[in-house]
Tab-separated table of C-alpha atoms in Angstrom:
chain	number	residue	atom	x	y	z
A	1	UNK	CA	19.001	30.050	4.245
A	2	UNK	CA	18.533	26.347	5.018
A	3	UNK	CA	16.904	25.459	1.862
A	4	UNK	CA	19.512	26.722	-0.363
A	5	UNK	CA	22.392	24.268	0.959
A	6	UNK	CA	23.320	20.920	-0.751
A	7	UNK	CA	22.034	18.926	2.873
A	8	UNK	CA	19.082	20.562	3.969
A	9	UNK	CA	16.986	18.463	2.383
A	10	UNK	CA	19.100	15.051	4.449
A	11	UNK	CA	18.907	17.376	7.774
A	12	UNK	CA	15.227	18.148	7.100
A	13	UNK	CA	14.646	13.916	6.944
A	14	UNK	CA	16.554	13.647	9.953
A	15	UNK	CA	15.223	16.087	12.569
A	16	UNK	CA	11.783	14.090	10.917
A	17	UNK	CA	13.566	10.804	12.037
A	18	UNK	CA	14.180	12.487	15.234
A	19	UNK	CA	10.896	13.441	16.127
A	20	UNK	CA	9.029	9.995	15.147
A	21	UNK	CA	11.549	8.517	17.772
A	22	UNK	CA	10.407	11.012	20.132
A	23	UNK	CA	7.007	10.121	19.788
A	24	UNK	CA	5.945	12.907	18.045
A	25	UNK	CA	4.802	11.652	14.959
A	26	UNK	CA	2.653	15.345	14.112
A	27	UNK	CA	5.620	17.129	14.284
A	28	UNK	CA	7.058	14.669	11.727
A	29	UNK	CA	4.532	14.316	9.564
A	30	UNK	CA	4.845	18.177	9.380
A	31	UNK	CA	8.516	18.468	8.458
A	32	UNK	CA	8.562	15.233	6.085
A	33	UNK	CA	5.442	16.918	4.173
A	34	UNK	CA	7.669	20.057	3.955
A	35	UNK	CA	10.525	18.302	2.480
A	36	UNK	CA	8.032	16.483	-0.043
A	37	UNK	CA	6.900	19.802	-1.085
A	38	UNK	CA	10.389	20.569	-2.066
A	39	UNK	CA	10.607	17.617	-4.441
A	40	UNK	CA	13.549	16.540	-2.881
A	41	UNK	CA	16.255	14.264	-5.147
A	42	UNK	CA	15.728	10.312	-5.754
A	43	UNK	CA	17.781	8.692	-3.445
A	44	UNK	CA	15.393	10.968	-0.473
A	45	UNK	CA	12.117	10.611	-1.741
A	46	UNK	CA	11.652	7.434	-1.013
A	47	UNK	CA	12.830	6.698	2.632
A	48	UNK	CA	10.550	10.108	3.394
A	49	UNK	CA	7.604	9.100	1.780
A	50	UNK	CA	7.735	5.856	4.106
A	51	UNK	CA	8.220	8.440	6.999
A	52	UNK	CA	5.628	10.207	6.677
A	53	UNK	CA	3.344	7.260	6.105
A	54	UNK	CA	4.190	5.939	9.440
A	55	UNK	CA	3.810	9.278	10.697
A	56	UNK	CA	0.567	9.542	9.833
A	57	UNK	CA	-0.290	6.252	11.056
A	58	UNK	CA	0.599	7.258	14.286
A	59	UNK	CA	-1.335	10.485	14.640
A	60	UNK	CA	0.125	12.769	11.895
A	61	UNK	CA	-2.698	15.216	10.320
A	62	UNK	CA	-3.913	13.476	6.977
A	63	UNK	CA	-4.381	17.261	5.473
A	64	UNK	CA	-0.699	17.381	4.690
A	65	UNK	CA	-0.968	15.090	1.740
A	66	UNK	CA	-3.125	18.102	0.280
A	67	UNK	CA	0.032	20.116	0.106
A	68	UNK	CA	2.068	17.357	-1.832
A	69	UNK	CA	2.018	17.323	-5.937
A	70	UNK	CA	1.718	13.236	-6.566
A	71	UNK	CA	2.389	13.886	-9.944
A	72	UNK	CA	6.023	14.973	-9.228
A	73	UNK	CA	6.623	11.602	-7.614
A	74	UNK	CA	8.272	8.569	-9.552
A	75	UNK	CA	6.494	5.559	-9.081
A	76	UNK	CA	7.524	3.681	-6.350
A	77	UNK	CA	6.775	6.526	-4.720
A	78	UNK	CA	3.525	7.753	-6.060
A	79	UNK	CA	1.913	4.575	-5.189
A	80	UNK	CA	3.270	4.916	-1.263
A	81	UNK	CA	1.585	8.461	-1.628
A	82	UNK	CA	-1.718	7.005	-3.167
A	83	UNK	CA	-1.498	4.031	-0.035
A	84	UNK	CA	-0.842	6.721	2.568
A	85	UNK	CA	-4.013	8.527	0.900
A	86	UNK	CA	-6.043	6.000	1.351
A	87	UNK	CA	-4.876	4.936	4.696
A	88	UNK	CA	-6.142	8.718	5.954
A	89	UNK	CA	-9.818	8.211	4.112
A	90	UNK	CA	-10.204	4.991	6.171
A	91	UNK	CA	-9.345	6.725	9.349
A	92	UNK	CA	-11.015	9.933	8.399
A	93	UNK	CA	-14.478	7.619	7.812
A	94	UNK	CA	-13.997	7.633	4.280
A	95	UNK	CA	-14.470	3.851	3.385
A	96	UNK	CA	-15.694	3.613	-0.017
A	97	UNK	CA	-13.258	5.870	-1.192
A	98	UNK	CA	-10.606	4.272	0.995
A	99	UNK	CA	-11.764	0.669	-0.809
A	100	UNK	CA	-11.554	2.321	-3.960
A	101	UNK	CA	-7.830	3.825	-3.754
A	102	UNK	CA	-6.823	0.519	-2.202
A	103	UNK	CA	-8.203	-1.752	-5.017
A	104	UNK	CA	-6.845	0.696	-7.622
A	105	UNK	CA	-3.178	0.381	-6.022
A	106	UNK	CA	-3.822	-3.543	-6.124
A	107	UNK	CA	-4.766	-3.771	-10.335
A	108	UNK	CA	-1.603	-1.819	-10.918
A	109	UNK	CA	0.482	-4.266	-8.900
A	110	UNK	CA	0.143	-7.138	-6.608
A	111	UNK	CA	3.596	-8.410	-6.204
A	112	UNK	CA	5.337	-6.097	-3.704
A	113	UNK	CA	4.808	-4.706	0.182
A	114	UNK	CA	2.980	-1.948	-1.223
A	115	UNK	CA	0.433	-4.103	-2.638
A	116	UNK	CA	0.240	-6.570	0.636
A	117	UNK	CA	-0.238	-3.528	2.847
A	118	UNK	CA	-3.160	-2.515	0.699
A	119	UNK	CA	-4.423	-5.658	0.655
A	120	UNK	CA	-4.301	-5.776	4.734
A	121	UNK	CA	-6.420	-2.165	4.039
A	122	UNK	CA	-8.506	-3.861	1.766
A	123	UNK	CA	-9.387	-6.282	4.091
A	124	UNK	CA	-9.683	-4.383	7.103
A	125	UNK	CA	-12.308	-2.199	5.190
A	126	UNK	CA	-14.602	-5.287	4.787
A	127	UNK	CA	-14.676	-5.917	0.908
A	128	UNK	CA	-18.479	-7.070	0.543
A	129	UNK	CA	-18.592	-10.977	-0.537
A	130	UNK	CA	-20.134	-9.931	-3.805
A	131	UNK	CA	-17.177	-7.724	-4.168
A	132	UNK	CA	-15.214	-10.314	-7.073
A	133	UNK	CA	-12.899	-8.061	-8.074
A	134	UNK	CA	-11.301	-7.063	-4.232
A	135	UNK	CA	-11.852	-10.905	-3.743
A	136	UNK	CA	-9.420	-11.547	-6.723
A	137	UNK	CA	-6.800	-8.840	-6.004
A	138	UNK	CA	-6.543	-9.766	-2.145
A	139	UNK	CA	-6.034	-13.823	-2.911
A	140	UNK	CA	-3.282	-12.619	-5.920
A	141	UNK	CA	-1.769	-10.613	-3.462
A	142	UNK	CA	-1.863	-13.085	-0.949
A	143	UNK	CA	-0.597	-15.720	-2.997
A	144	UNK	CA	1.995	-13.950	-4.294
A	145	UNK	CA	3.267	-13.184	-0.857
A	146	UNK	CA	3.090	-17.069	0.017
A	147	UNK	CA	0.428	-16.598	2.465
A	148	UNK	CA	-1.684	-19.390	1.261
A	149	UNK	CA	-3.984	-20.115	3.946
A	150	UNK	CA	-4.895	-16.414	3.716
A	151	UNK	CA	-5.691	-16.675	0.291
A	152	UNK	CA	-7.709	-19.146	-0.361
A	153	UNK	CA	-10.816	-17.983	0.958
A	154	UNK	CA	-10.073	-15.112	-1.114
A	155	UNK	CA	-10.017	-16.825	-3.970
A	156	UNK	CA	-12.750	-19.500	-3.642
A	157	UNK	CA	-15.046	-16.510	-3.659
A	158	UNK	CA	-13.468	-14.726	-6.616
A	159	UNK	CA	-13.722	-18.195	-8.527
A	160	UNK	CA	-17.289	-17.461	-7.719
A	161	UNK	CA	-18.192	-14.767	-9.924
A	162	UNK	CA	-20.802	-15.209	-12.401
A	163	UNK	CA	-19.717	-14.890	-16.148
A	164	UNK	CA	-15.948	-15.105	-15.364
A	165	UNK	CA	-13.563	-15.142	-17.925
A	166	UNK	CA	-11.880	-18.203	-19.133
A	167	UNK	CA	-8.287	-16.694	-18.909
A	168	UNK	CA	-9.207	-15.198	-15.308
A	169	UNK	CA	-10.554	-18.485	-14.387
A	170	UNK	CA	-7.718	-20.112	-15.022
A	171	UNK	CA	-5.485	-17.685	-13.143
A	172	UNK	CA	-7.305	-17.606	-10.846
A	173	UNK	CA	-7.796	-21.533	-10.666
A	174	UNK	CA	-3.674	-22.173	-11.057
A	175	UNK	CA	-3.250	-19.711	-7.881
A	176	UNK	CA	-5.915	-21.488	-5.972
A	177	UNK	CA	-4.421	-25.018	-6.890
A	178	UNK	CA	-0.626	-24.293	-6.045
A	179	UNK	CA	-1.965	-22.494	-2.761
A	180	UNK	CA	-3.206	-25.616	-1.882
A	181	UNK	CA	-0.428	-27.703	-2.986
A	182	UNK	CA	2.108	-25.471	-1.017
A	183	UNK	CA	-0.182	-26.062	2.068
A	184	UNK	CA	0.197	-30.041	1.535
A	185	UNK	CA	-3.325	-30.067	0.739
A	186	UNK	CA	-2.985	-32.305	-2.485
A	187	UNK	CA	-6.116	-34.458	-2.530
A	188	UNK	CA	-7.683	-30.696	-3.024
């Protein structure tokens, strides 16, 4: 009976909203997945899917994203859904698959808070110094979120790899350069 009016959908988020406010982010996690399942309309989708990310985060079951269809989600979207995936594989033990999902969000974009939470991900999952290609998507994202001093570590050691290309280089390079620069750094 609930399902089949016009608001169910906007009560379902709510009583969600409700519940992560009462500290119980399971219970929320449970009803946002629901309402996922439902494909609810634009303007929904995307304030729930950052629900029940933080939901999760804060001790929702990671088994509910089985029960969610990515490929019905628009893009913004689908990529919170792929970050919230890999968020559970890190806590579930899951690193090199967590790494994995996290650099693949990163080569598709590196410009918005999407990208610098999976770069925090990234980074909290260890990326191995011989790792060039995490070291070049965490010191883009970094830069691009004018955190210099954060990314230039990140991309000394991506300047680093062997038989890197001349247009990366530069990129790279340019990134490195107006990091410093930005920083006051400009002997460097």
């Amino acid at each position: 009976v609930l399902s089949s009016r016009p608001l169910a959908p906007w009560a379902r988020y709510r009583l969600a909203l409700a519940h992560e406010t009462l500290g119980h982010p399971e219970i929320s996690a449970g009803l946002v997945a629901n309402l996922l399942a439902e494909a609810p309309a634009a303007p929904l989708s995307r304030p729930a899917l950052a629900l029940l990310r933080r939901s999760l985060d804060a001790g929702g079951d990671c088994r509910l994203l089985a029960g969610l269809q990515r490929e019905r989600l628009p893009g913004t979207e689908r990529r919170t859904f792929d970050l919230a995936s890999a968020e559970c594989l890190a806590r579930n033990g899951r690193t090199a698959e967590a790494r994995e999902a996290a650099t693949a969000l990163l080569e598709r974009e590196v410009e918005d808070a999407l990208a610098r939470d999976a770069a925090e991900l990234l980074v909290a999952l260890g990326a191995a110094p011989e790792d060039f290609r995490a070291a070049r998507l965490v010191g883009l994202t970094a830069y691009a979120h004018r955190e210099f001093e954060f990314a230039l570590p990140w991309l000394e050691r991506a300047l680093g790899e062997p038989g890197l290309a001349a247009a990366r280089a530069w990129e790279l390079g340019f990134a490195l350069a107006r990091s410093e620069f930005w920083l006051g750094r400009y002997g460097a």
